[in-house]
Short mmCIF file of C-alpha atoms and ligand atoms in Angstrom, two decimals:
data_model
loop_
_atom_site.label_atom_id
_atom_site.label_comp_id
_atom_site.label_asym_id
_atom_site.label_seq_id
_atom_site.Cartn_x
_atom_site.Cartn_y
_atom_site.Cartn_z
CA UNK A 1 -9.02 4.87 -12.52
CA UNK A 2 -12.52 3.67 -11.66
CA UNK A 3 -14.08 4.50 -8.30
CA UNK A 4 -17.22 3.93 -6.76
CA UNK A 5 -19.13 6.46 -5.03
CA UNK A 6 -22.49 5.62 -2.60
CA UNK A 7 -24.98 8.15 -2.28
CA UNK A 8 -27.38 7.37 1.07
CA UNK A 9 -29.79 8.90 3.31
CA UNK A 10 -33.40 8.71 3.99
CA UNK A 11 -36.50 8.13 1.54
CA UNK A 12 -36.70 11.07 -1.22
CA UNK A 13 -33.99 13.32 -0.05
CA UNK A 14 -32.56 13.32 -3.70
CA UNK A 15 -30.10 10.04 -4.22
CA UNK A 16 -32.01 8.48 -7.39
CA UNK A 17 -32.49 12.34 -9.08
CA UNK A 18 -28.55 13.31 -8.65
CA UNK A 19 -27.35 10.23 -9.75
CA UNK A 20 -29.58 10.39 -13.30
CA UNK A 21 -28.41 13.89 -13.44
CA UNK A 22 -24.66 13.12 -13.21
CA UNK A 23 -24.69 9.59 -14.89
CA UNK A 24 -23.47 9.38 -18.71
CA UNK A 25 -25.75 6.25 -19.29
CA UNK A 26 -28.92 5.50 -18.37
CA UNK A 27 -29.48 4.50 -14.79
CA UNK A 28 -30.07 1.37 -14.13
CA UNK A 29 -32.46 2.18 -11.37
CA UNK A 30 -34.88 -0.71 -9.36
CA UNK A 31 -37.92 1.09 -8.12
CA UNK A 32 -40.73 -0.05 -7.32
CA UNK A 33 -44.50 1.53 -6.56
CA UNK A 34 -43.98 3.44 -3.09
CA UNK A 35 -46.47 2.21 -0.30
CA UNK A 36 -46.55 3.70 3.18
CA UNK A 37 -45.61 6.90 4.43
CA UNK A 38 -42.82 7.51 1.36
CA UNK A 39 -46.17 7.11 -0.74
CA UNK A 40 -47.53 10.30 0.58
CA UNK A 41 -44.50 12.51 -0.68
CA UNK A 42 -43.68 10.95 -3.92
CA UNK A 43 -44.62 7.71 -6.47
CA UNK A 44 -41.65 5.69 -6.51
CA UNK A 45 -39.13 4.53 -4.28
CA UNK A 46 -35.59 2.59 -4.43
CA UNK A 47 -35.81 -1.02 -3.01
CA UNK A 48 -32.45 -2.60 -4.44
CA UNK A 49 -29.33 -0.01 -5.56
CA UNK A 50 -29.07 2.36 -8.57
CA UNK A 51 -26.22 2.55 -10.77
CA UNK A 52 -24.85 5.45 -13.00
CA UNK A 53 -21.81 6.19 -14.47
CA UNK A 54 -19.62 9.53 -14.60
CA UNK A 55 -17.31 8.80 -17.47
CA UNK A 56 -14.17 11.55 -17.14
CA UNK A 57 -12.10 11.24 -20.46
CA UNK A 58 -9.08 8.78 -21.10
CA UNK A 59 -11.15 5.86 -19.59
CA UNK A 60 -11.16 7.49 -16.19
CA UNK A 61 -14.77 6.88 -14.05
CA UNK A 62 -16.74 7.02 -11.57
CA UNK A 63 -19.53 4.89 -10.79
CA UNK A 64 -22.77 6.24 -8.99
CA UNK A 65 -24.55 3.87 -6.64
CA UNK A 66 -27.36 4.65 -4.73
CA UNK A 67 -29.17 3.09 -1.58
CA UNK A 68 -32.15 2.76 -1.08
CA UNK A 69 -33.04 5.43 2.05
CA UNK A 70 -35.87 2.95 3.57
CA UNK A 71 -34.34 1.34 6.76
CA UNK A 72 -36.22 -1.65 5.52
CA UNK A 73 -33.91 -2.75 2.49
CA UNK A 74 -30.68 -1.49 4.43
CA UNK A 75 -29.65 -5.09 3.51
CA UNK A 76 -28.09 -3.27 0.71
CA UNK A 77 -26.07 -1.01 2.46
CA UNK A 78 -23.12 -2.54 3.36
CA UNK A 79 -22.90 -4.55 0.19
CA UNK A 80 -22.89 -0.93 -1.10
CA UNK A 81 -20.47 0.49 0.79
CA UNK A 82 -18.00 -2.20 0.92
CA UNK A 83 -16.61 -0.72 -2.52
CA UNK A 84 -17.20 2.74 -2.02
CA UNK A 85 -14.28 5.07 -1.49
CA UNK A 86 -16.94 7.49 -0.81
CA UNK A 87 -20.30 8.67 0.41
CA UNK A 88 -22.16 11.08 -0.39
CA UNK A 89 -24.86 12.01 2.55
CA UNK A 90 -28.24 13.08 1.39
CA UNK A 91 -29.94 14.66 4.24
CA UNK A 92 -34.06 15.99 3.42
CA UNK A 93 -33.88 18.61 5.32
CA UNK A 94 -37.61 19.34 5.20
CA UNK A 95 -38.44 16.15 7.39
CA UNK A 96 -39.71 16.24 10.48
CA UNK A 97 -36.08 15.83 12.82
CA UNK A 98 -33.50 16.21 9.77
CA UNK A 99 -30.64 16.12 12.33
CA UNK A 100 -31.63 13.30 13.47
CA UNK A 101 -31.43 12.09 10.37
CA UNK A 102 -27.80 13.04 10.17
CA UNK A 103 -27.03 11.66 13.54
CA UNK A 104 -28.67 8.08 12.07
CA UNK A 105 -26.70 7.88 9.31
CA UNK A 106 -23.46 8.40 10.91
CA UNK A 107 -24.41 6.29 13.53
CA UNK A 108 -25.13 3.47 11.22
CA UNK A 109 -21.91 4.38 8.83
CA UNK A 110 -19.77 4.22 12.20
CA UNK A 111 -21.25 0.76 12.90
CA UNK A 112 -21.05 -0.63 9.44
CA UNK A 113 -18.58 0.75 7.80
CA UNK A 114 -14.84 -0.02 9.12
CA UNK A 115 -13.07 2.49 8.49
CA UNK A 116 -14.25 6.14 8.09
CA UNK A 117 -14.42 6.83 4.38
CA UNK A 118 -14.44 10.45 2.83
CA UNK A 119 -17.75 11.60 2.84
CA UNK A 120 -19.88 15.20 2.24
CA UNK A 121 -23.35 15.71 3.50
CA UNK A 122 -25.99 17.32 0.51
CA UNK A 123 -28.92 19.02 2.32
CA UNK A 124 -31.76 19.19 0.20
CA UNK A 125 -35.08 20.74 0.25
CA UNK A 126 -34.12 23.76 2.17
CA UNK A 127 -36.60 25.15 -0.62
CA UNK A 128 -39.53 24.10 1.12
CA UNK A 129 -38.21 23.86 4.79
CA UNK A 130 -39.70 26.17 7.08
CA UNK A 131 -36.02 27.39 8.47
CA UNK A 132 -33.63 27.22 6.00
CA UNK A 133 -30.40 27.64 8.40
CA UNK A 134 -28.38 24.21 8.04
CA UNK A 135 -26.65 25.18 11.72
CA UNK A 136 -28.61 22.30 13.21
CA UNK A 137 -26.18 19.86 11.55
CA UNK A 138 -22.88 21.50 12.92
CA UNK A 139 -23.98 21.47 16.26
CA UNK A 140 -24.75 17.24 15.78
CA UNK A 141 -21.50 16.14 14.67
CA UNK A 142 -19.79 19.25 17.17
CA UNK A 143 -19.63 16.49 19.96
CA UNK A 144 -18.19 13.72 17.95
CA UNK A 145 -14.66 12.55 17.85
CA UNK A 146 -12.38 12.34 14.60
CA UNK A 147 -12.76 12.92 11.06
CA UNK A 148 -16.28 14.98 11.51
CA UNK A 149 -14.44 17.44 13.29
CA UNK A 150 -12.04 20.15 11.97
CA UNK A 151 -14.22 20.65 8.90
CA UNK A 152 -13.20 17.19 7.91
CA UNK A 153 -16.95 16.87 7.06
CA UNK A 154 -18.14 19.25 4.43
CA UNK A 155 -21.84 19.91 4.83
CA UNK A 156 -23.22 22.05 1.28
CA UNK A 157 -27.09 22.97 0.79
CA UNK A 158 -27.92 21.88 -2.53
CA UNK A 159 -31.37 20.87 -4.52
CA UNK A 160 -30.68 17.25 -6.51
CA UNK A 161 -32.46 18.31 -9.26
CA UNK A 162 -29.76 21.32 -9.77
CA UNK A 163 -26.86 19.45 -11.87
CA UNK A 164 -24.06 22.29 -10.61
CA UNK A 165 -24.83 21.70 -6.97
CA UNK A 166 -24.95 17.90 -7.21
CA UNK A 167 -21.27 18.98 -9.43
CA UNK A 168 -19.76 20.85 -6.83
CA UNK A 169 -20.59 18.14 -3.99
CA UNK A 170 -19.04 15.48 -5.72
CA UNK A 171 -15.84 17.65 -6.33
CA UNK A 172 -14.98 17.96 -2.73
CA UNK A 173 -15.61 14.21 -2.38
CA UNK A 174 -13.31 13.39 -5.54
CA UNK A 175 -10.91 15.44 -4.15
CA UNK A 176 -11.50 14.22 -0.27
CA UNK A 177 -10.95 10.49 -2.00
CA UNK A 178 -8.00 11.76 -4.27
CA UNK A 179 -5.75 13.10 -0.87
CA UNK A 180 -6.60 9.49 0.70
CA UNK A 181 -5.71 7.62 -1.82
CA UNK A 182 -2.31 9.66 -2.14
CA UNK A 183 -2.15 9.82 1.97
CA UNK A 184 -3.84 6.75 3.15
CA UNK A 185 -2.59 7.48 7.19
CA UNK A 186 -3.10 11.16 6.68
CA UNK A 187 -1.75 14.59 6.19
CA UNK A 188 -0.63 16.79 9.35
CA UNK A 189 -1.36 19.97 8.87
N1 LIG B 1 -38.23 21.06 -3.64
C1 LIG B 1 -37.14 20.30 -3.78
N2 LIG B 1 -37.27 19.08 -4.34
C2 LIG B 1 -36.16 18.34 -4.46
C3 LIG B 1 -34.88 18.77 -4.03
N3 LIG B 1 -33.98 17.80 -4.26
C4 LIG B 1 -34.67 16.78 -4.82
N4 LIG B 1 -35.98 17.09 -4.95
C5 LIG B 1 -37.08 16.24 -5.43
O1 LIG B 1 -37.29 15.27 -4.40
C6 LIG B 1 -37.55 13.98 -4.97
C7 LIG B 1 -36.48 13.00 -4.54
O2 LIG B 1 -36.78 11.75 -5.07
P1 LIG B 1 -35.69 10.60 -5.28
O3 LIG B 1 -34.52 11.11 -5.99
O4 LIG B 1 -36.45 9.45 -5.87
O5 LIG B 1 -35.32 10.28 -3.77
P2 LIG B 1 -34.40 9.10 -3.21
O6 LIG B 1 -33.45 9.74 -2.27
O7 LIG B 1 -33.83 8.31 -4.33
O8 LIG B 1 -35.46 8.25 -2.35
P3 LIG B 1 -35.57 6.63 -2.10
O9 LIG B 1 -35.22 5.92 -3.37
O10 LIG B 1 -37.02 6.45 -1.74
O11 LIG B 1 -34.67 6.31 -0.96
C8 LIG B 1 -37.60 14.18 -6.48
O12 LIG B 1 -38.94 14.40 -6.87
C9 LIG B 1 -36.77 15.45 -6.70
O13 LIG B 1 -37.13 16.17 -7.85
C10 LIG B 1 -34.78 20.07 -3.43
O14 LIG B 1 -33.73 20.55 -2.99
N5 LIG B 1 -35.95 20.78 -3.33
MG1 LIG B 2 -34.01 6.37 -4.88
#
């Protein structure tokens, strides 16, 4: 089996560090000198995709790609998610609105990307967040309809540079993409 798996969300929330802590090869990363605002936080930034691979014994893998988080090459994104089974949600939660952030992304996942894929949110940086209470992001996707509610969208607090946290989030996604590939119209519960 070989799936792909997209990690997204917005400019140094952690995509490029989990995916070269996961990845059995070398990443094949593109980024380039970070100018702007993303320059102020950190040196480098994603402009095309990067690529990793999780290799899991008799030939079974999963491939890592990440976006790049700047709206300005979302070009990318729905050639990226096109052959994801799943995403992985990055949110920084040290920005300035994170749950806006959150709200963005679904927005632009709802818009872009047909069908609802399994997905699991990552909020990083609660390290160096003022309030470290990830509440704010139940109470965004409270008032919205389907597959978000019901716990059907697990939200973890995790720091990308930790390799068991970035572990355990992409467990629950294996295993969200495992049940829909075994139950593609669902499982009543
Ligand atoms: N303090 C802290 N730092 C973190 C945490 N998670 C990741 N980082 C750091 O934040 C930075 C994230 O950088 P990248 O992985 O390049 O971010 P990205 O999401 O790929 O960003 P773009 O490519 O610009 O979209 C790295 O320096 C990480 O070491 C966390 O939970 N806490
Ligand atoms: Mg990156």
């Amino acid at each position: 089996m070989e799936w792909s798996i997209l990690f997204l969300g917005p400019a140094g929330a952690g995509k490029t560090q989990a995916i070269r802590l996961m990845s059995d090869i070398e990443v094949v990363a593109t980024e380039a000198k970070a100018t702007d605002e993303v320059a102020l936080y950190k040196s480098h930034t994603t402009v095309a995709m990067d690529m990793g691979i999780m290799q899991l014994g008799e030939g079974d893998r999963i491939l890592l790609y990440g976006a790049p988080g700047q709206d300005r090459f979302d070009f990318m994104w729905d050639i990226l998610l096109q052959q994801s089974k799943g995403v992985v949600l990055l949110i920084d939660h040290s920005r300035s609105d994170p749950a806006a952030d959150l709200s963005h992304y679904l927005d632009q996942l709802d818009r872009r990307g047909g069908k609802r894929r399994p997905m699991v949110v990552g909020v990083t940086h609660t390290d160096v967040a003022s309030d470290s209470s990830i509440d704010l992001y139940r109470e965004q996707i409270k008032n919205r309809s389907g597959l978000y509610d019901m716990g059907g969208l697990p939200i973890l607090t995790i720091d990308a540079r930790n390799p068991q946290n970035v572990r355990t989030l992409l467990l629950a996604l294996t295993a969200m993409v495992d049940m829909s590939e075994r139950f593609p119209s669902g499982v009543d519960v």
